[in-house]
CSV table of N, CA and C in Angstrom, one decimal:
chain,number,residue,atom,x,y,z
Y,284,UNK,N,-11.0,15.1,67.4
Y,284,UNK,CA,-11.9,14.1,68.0
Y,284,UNK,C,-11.1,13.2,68.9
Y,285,UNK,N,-11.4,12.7,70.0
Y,285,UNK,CA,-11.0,11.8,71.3
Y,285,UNK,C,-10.8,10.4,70.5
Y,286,UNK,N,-9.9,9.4,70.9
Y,286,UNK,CA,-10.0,8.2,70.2
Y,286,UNK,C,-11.4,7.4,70.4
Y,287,UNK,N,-12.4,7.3,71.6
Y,287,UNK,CA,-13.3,7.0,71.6
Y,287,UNK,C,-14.0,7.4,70.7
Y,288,UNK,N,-14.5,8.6,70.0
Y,288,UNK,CA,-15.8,9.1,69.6
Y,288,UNK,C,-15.1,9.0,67.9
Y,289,UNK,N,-14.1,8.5,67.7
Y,289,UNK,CA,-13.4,7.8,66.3
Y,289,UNK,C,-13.8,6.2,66.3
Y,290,UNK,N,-13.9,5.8,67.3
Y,290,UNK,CA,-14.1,4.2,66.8
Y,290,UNK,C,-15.3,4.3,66.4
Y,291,UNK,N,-15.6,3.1,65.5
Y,291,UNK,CA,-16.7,2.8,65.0
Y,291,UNK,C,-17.9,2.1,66.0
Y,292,UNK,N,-19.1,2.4,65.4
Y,292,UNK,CA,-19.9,1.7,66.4
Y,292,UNK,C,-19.9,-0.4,66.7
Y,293,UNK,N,-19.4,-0.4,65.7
Y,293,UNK,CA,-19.5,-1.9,65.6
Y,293,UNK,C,-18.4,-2.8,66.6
Y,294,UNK,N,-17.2,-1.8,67.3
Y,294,UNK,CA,-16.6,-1.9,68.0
Y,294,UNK,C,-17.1,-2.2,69.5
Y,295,UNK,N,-18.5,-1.6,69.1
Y,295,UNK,CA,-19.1,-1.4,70.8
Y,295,UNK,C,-20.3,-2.7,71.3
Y,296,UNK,N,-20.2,-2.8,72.2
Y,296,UNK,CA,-21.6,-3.9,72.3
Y,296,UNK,C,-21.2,-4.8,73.3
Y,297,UNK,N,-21.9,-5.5,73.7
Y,297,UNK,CA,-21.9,-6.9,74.8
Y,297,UNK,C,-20.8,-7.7,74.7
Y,298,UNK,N,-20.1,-8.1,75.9
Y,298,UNK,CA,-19.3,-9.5,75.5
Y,298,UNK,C,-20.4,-10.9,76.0
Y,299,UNK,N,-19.9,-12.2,76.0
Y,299,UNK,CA,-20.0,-13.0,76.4
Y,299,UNK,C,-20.0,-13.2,78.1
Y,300,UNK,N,-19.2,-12.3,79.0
Y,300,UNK,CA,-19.5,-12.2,80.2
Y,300,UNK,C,-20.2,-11.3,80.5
Y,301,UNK,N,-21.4,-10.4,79.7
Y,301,UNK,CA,-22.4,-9.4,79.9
Y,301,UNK,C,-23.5,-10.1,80.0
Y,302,UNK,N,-23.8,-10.8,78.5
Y,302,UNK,CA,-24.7,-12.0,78.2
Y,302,UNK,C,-25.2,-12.6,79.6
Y,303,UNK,N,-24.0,-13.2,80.1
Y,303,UNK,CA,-24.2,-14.2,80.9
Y,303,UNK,C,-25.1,-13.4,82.7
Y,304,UNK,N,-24.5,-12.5,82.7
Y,304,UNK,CA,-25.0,-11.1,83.3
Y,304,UNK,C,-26.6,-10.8,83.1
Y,305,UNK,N,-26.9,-10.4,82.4
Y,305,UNK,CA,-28.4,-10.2,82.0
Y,305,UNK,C,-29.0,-11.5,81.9
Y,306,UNK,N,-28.6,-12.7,81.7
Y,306,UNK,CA,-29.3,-13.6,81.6
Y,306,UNK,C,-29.6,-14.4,82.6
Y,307,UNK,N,-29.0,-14.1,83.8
Y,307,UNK,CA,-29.3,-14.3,85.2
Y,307,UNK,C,-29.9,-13.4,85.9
Y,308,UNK,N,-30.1,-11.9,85.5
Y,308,UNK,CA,-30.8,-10.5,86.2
Y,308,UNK,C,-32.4,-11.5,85.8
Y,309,UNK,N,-32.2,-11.8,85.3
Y,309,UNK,CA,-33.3,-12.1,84.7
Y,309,UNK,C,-34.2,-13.6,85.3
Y,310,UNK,N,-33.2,-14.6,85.4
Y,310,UNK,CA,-33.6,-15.8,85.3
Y,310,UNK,C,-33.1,-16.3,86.8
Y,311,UNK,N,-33.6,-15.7,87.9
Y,311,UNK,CA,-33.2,-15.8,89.3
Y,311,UNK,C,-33.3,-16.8,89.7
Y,312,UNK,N,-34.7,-17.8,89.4
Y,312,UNK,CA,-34.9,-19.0,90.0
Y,312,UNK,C,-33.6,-20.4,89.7
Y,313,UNK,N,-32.6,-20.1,88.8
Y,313,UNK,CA,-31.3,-21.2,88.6
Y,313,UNK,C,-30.9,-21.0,90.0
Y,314,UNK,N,-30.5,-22.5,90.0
Y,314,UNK,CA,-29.7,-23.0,91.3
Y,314,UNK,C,-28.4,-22.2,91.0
Y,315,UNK,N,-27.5,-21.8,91.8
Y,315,UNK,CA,-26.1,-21.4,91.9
Y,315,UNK,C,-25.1,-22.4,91.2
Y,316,UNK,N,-25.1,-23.8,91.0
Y,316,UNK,CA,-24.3,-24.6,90.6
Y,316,UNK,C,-24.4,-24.2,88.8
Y,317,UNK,N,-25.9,-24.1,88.4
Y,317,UNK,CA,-26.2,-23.4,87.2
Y,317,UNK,C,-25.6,-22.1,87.0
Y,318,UNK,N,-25.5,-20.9,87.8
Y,318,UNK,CA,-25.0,-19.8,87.6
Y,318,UNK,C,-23.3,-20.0,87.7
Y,319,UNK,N,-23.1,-20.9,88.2
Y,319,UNK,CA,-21.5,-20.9,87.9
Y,319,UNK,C,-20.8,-21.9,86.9
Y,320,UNK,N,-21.9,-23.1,86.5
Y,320,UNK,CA,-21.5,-23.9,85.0
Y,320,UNK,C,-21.4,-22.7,83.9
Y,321,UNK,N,-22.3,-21.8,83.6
Y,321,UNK,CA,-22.7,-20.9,82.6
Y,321,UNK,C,-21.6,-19.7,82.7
Y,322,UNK,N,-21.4,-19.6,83.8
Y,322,UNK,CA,-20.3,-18.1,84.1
Y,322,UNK,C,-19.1,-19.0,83.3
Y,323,UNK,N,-19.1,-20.4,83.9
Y,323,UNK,CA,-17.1,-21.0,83.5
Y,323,UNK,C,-17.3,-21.2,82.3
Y,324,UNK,N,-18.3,-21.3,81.9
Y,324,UNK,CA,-18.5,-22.0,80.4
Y,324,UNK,C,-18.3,-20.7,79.2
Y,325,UNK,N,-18.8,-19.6,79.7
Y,325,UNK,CA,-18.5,-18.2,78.7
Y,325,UNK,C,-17.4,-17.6,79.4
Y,326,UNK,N,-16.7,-18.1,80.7
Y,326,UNK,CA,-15.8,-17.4,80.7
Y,326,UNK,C,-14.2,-17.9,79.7
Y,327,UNK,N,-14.7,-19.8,79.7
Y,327,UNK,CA,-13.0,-20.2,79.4
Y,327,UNK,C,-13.9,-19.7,77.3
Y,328,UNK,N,-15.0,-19.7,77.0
Y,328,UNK,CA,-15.3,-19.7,75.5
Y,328,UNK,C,-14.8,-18.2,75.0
Y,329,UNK,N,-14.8,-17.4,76.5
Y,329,UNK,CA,-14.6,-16.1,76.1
Y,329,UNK,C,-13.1,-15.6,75.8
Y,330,UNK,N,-12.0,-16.5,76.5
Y,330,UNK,CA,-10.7,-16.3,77.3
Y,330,UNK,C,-10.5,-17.4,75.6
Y,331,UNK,N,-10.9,-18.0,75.1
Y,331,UNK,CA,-9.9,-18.9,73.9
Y,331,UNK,C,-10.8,-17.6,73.1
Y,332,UNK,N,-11.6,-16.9,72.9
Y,332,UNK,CA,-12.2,-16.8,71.8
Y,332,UNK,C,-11.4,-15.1,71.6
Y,333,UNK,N,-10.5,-14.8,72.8
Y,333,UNK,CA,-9.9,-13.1,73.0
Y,333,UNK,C,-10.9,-12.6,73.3
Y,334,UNK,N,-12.2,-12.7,74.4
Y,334,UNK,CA,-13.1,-11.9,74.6
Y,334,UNK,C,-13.8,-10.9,73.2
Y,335,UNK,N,-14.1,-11.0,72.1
Y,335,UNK,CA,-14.5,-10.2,71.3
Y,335,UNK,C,-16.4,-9.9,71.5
Y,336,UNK,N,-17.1,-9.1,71.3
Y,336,UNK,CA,-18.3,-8.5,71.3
Y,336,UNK,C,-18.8,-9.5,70.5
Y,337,UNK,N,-19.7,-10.1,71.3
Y,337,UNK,CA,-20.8,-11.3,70.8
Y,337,UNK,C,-21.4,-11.3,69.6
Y,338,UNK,N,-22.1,-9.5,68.9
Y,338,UNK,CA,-21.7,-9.9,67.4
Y,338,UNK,C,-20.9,-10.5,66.2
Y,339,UNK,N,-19.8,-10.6,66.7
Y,339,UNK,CA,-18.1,-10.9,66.3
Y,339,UNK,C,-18.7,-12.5,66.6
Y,340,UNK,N,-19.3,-13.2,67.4
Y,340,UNK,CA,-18.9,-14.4,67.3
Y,340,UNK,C,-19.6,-15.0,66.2
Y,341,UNK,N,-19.7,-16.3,65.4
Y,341,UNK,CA,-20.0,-16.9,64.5
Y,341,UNK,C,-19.8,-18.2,64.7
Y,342,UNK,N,-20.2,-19.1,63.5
Y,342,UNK,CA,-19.8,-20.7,63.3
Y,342,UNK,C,-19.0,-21.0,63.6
Y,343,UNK,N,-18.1,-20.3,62.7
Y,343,UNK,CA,-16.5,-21.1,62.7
Y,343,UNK,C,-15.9,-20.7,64.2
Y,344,UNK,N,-16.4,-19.5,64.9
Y,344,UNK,CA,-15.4,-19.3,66.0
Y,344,UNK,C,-16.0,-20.6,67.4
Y,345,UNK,N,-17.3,-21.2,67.2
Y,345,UNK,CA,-17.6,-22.5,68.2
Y,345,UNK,C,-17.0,-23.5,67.3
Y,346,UNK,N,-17.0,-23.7,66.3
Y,346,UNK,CA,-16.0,-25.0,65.7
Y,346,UNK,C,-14.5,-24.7,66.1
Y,347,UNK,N,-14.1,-23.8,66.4
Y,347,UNK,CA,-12.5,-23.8,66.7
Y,347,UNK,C,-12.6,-24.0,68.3
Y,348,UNK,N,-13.7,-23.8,69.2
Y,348,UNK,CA,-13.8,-23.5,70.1
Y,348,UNK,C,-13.9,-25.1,70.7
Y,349,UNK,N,-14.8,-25.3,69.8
Y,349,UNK,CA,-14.8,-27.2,70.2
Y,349,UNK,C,-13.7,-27.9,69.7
Y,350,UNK,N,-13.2,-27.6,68.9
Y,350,UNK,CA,-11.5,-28.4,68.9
Y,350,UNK,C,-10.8,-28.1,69.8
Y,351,UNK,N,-11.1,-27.1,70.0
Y,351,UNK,CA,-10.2,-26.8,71.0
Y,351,UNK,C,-10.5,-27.5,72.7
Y,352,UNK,N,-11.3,-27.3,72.8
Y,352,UNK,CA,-11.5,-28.3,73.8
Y,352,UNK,C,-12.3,-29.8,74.2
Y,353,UNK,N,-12.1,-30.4,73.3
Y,353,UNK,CA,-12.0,-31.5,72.6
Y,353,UNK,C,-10.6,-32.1,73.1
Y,354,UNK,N,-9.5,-31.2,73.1
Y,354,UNK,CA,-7.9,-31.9,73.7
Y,354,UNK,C,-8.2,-32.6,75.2
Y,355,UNK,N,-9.0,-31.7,75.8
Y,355,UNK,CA,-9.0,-31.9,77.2
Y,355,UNK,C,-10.9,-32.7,78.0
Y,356,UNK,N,-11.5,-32.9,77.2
Y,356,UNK,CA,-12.8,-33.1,77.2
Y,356,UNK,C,-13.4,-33.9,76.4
Y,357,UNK,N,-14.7,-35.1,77.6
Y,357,UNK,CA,-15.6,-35.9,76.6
Y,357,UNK,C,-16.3,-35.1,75.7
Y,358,UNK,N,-17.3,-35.9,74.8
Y,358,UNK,CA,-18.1,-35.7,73.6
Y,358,UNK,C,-19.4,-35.1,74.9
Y,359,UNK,N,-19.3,-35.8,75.5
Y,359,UNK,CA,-20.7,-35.4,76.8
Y,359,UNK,C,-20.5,-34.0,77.0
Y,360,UNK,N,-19.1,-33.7,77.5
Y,360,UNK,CA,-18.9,-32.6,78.2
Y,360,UNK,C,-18.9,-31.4,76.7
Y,361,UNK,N,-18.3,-31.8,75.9
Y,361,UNK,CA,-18.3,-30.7,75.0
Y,361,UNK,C,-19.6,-30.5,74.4
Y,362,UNK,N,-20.8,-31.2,74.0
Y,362,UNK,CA,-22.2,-31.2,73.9
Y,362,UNK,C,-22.8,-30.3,75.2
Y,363,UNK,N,-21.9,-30.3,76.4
Y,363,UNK,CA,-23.0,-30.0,77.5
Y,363,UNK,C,-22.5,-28.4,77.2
Y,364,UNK,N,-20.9,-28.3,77.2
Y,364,UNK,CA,-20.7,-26.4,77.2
Y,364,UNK,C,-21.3,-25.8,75.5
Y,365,UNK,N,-21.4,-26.6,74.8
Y,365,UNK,CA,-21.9,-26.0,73.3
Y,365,UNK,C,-23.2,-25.9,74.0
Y,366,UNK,N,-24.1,-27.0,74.7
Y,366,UNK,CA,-25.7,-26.2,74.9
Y,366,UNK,C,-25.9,-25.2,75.6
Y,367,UNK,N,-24.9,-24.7,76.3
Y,367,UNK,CA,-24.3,-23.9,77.1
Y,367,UNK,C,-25.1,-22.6,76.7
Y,368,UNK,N,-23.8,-22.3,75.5
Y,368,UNK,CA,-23.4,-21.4,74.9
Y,368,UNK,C,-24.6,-21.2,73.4
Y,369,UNK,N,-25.5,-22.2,73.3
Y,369,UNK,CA,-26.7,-22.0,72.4
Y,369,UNK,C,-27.8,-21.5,72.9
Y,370,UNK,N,-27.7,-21.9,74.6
Y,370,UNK,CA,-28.8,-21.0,75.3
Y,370,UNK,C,-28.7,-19.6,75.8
Y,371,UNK,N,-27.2,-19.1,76.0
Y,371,UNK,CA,-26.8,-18.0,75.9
Y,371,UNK,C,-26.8,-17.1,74.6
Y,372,UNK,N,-26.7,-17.8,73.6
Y,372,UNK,CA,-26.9,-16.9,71.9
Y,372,UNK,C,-28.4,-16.7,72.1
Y,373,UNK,N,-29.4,-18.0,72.5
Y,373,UNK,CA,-31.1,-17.7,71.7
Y,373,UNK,C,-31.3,-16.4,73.1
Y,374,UNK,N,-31.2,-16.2,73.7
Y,374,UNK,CA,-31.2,-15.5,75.5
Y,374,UNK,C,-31.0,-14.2,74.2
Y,375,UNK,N,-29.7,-14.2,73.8
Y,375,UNK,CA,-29.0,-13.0,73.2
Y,375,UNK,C,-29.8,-12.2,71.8
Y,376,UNK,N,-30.5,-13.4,71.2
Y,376,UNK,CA,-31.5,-13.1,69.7
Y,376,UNK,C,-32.6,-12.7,70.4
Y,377,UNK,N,-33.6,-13.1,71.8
Y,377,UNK,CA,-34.6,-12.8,72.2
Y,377,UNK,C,-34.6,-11.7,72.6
Y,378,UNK,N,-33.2,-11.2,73.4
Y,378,UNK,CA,-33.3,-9.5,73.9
Y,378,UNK,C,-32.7,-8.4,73.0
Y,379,UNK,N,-32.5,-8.8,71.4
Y,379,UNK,CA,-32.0,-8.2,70.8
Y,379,UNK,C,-30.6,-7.9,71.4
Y,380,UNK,N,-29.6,-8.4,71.4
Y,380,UNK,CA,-28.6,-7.9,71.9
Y,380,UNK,C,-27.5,-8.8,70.6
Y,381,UNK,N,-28.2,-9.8,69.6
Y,381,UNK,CA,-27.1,-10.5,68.8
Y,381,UNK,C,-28.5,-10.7,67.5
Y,382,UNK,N,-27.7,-10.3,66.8
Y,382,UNK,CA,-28.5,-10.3,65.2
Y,382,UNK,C,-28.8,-11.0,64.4
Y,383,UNK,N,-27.4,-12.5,64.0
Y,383,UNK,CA,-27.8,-13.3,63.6
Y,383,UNK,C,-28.6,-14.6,63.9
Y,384,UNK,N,-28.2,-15.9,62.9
Y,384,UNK,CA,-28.3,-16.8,63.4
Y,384,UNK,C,-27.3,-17.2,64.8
Y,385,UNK,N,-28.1,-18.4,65.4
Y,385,UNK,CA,-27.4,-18.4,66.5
Y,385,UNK,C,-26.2,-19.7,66.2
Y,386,UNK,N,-25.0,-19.0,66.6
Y,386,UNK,CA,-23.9,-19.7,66.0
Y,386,UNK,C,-23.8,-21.4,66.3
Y,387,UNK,N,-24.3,-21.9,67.7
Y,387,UNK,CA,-24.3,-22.7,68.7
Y,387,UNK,C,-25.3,-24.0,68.3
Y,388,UNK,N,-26.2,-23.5,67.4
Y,388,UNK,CA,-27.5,-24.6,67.0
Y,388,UNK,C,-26.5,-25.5,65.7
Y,389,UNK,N,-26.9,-27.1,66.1
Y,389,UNK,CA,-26.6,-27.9,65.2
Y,389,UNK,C,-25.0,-28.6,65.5
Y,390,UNK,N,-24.5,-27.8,66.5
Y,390,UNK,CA,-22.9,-28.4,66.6
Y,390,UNK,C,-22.7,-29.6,68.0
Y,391,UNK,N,-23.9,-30.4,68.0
Y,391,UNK,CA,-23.2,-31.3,68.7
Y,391,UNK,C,-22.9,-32.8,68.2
Y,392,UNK,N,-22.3,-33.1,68.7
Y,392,UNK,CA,-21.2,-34.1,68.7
Y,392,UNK,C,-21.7,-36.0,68.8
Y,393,UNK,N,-22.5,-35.9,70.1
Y,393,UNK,CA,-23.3,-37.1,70.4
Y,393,UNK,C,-24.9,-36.8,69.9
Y,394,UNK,N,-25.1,-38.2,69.4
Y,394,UNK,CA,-26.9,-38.0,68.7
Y,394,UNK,C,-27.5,-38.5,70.2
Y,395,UNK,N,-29.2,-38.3,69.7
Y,395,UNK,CA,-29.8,-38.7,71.3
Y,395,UNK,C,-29.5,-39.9,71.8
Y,396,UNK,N,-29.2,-40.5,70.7
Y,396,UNK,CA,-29.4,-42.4,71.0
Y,396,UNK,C,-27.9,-42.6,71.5
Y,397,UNK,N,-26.6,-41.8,71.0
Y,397,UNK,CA,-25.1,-41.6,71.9
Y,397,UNK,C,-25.3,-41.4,73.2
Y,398,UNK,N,-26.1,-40.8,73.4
Y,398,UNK,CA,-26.0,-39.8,74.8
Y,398,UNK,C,-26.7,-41.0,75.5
Y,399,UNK,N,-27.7,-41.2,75.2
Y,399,UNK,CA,-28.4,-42.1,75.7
Y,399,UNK,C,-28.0,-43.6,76.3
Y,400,UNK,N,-27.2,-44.3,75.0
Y,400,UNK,CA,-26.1,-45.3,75.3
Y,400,UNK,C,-25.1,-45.1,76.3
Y,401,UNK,N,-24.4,-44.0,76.4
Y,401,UNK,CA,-23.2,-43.6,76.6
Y,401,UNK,C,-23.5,-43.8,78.4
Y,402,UNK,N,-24.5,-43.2,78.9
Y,402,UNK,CA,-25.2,-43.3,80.1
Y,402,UNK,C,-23.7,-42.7,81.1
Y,403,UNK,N,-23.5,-42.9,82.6
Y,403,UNK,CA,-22.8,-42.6,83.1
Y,403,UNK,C,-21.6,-43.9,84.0
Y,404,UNK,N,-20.3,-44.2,84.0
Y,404,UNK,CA,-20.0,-44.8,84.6
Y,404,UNK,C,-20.3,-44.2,86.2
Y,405,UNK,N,-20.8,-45.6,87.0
Y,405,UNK,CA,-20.2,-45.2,88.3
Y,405,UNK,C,-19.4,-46.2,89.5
Y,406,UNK,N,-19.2,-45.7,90.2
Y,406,UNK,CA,-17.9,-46.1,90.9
Y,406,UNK,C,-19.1,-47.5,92.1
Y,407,UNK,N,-18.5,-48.6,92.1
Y,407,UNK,CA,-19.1,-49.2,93.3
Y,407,UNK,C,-18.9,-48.9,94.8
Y,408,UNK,N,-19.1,-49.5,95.5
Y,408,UNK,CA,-19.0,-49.1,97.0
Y,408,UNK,C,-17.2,-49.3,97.7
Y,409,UNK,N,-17.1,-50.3,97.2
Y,409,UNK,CA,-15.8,-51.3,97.2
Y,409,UNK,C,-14.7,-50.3,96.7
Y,410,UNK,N,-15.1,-50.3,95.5
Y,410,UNK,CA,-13.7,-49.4,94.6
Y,410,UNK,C,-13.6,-47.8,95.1
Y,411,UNK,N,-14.9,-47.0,96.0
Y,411,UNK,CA,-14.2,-46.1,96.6
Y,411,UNK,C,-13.8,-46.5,97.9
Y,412,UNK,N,-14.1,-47.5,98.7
Y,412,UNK,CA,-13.3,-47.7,99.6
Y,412,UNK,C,-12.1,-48.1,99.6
Y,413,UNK,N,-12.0,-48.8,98.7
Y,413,UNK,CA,-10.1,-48.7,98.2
Y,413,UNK,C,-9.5,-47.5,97.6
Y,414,UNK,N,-9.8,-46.7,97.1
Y,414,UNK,CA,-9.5,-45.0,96.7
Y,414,UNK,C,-9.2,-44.9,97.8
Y,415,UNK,N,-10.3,-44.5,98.8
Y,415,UNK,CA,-10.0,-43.3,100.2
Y,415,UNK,C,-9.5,-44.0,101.2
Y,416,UNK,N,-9.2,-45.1,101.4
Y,416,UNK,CA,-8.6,-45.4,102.5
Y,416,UNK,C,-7.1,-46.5,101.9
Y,417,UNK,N,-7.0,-45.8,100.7
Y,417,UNK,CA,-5.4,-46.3,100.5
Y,417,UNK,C,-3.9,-45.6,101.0
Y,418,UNK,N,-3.2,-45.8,101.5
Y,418,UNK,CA,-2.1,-45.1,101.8
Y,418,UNK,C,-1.5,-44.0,100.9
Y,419,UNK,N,-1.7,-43.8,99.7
Y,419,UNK,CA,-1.6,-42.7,99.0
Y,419,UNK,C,-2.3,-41.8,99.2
Y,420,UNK,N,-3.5,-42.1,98.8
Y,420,UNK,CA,-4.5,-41.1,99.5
Y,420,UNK,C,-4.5,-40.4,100.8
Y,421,UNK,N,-4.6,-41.2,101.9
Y,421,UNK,CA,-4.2,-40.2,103.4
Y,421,UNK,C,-3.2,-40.0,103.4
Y,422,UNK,N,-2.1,-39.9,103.0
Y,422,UNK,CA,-1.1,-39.4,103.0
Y,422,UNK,C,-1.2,-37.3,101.7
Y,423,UNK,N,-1.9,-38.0,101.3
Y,423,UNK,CA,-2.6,-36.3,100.5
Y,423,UNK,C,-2.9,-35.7,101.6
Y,424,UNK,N,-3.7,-35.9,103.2
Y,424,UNK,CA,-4.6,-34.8,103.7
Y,424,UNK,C,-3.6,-34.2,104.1
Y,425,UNK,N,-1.9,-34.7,104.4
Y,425,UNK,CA,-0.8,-33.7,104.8
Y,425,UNK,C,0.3,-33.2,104.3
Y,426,UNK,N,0.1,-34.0,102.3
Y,426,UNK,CA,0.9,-33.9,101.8
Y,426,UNK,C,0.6,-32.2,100.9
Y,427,UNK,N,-1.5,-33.0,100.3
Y,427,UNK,CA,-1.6,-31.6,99.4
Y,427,UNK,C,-2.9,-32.0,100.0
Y,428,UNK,N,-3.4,-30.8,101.2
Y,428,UNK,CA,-5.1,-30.8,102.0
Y,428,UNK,C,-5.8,-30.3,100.6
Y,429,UNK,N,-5.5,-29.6,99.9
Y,429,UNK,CA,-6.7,-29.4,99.0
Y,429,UNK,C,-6.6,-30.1,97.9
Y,430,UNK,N,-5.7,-30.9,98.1
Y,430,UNK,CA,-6.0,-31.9,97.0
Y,430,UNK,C,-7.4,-32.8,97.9
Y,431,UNK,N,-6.8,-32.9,99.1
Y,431,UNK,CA,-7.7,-34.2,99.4
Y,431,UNK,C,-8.7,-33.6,99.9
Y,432,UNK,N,-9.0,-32.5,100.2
Y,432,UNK,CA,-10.5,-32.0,100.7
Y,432,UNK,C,-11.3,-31.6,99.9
Y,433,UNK,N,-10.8,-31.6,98.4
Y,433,UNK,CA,-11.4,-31.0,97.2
Y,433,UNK,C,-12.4,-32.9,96.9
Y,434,UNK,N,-11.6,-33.9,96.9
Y,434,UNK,CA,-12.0,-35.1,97.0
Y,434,UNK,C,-13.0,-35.6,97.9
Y,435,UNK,N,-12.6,-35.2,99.0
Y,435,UNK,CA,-13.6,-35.6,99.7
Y,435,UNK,C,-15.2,-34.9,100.0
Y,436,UNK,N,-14.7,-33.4,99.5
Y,436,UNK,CA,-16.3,-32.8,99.3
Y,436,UNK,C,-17.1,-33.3,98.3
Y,437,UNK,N,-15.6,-33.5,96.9
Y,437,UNK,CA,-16.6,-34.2,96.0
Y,437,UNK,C,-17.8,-35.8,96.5
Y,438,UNK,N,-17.4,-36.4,96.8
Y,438,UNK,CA,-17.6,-37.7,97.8
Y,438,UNK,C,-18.8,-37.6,98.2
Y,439,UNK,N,-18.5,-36.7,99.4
Y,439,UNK,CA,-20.1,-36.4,100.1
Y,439,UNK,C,-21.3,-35.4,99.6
Y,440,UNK,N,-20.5,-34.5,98.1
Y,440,UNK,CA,-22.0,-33.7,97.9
Y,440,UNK,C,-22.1,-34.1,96.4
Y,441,UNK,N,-21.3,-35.1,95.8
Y,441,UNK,CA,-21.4,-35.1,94.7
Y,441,UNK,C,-21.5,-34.0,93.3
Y,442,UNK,N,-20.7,-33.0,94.0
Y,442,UNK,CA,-20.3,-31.9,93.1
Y,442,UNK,C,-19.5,-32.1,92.1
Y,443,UNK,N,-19.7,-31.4,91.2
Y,443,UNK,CA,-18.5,-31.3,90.2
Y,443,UNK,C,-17.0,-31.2,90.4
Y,444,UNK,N,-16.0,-31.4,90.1
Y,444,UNK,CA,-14.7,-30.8,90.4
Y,444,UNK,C,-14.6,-29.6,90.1
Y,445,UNK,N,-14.9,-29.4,89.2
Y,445,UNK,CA,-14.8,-27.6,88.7
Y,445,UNK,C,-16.0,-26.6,89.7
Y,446,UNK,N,-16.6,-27.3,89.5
Y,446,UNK,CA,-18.1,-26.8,90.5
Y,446,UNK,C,-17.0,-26.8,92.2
Y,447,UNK,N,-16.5,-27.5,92.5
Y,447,UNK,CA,-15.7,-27.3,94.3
Y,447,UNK,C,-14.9,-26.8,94.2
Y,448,UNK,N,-13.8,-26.4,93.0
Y,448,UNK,CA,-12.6,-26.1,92.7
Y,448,UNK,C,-12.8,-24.6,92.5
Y,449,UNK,N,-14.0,-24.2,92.0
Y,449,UNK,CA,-14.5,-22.7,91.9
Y,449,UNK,C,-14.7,-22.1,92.9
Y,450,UNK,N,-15.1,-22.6,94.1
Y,450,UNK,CA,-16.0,-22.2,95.4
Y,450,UNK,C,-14.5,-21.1,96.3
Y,451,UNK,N,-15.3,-20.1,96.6
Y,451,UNK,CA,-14.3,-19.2,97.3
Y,451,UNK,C,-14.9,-19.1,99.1
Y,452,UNK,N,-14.2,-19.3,100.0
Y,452,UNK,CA,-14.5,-19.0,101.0
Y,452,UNK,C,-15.8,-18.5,101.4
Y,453,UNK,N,-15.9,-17.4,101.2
Y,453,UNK,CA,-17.0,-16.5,101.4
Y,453,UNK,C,-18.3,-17.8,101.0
Y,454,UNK,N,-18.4,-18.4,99.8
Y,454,UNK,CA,-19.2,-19.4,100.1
Y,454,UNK,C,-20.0,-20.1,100.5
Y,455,UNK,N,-19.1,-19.9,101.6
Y,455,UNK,CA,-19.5,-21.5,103.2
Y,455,UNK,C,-20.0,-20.5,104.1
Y,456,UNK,N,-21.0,-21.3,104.6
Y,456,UNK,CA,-21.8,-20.2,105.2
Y,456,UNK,C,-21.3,-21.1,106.6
């Protein structure tokens, strides 16, 4: 027998970057900013978790998943990639493609009334005109241009950093 037709079947099945695949064939009407939060979001859960077949994931592997990024991320942000990744499991229990419970329900961090308090800082008018027209700053558009063009798209379209930092040429129409 071929090493393939020896593995077991439990070896075989969906990852996390298929999920997210089917779950967009499907759900056409998301804005593109949506189809790329949800791709980054199963791609970095997929890349700590060693890509394993979505069966394989469990509780304990989103509680390591959220410590783990937890080093680098608010309670907002790690509540927003956990809802992420609970609408990608129920997606995955609805088309039969994941058997259990869904690992992702129950693990957040901020209650409604957190979230709610927590609300969003924002910047005044004043404090980004002292940002972008400080001498450090224009000195980036020659020192590091994507540093400072990455800034200033954020500025004018109010995108995400990761959301402008993902954007490939082809893109820009």
């Amino acid at each position: 027998p071929t090493a393939s037709a020896t593995q077991p079947d439990a070896d075989k099945g969906l990852k996390l970057g298929d999920i997210v695949d089917k779950f967009f064939q499907l759900k056409k009407q998301l804005k593109p900013s949506t189809v790329l939060a949800y791709k980054n979001v199963a791609s970095e859960t997929a890349k700590f978790l060693r890509n394993p077949i979505i069966t394989k994931i469990g509780i304990s592997d989103i509680t390591r998943y959220q410590e783990h990024i937890a080093k680098t991320n608010s309670p907002r942000t790690i509540d927003n990639k956990i809802a992420t990744l609970r609408t990608l499991f129920y997606f995955a229990i609805k088309q039969g493609y994941y058997f259990g419970d869904n690992p992702a329900v129950g693990r957040m961090i901020l209650s409604k009334t957190d979230k709610a308090k927590s609300g969003y800082a924002i910047f005044e008018s004043k404090e980004i005109s002292i940002i972008f027209q400080s001498e450090i700053f224009n000195n980036e558009k020659l020192d590091d241009p994507d540093f400072y063009w990455t800034l200033m798209l954020g500025l004018f379209t109010g995108c995400r950093i990761s959301e402008i930092t993902s954007l490939k040429s082809d893109q820009f129409f």
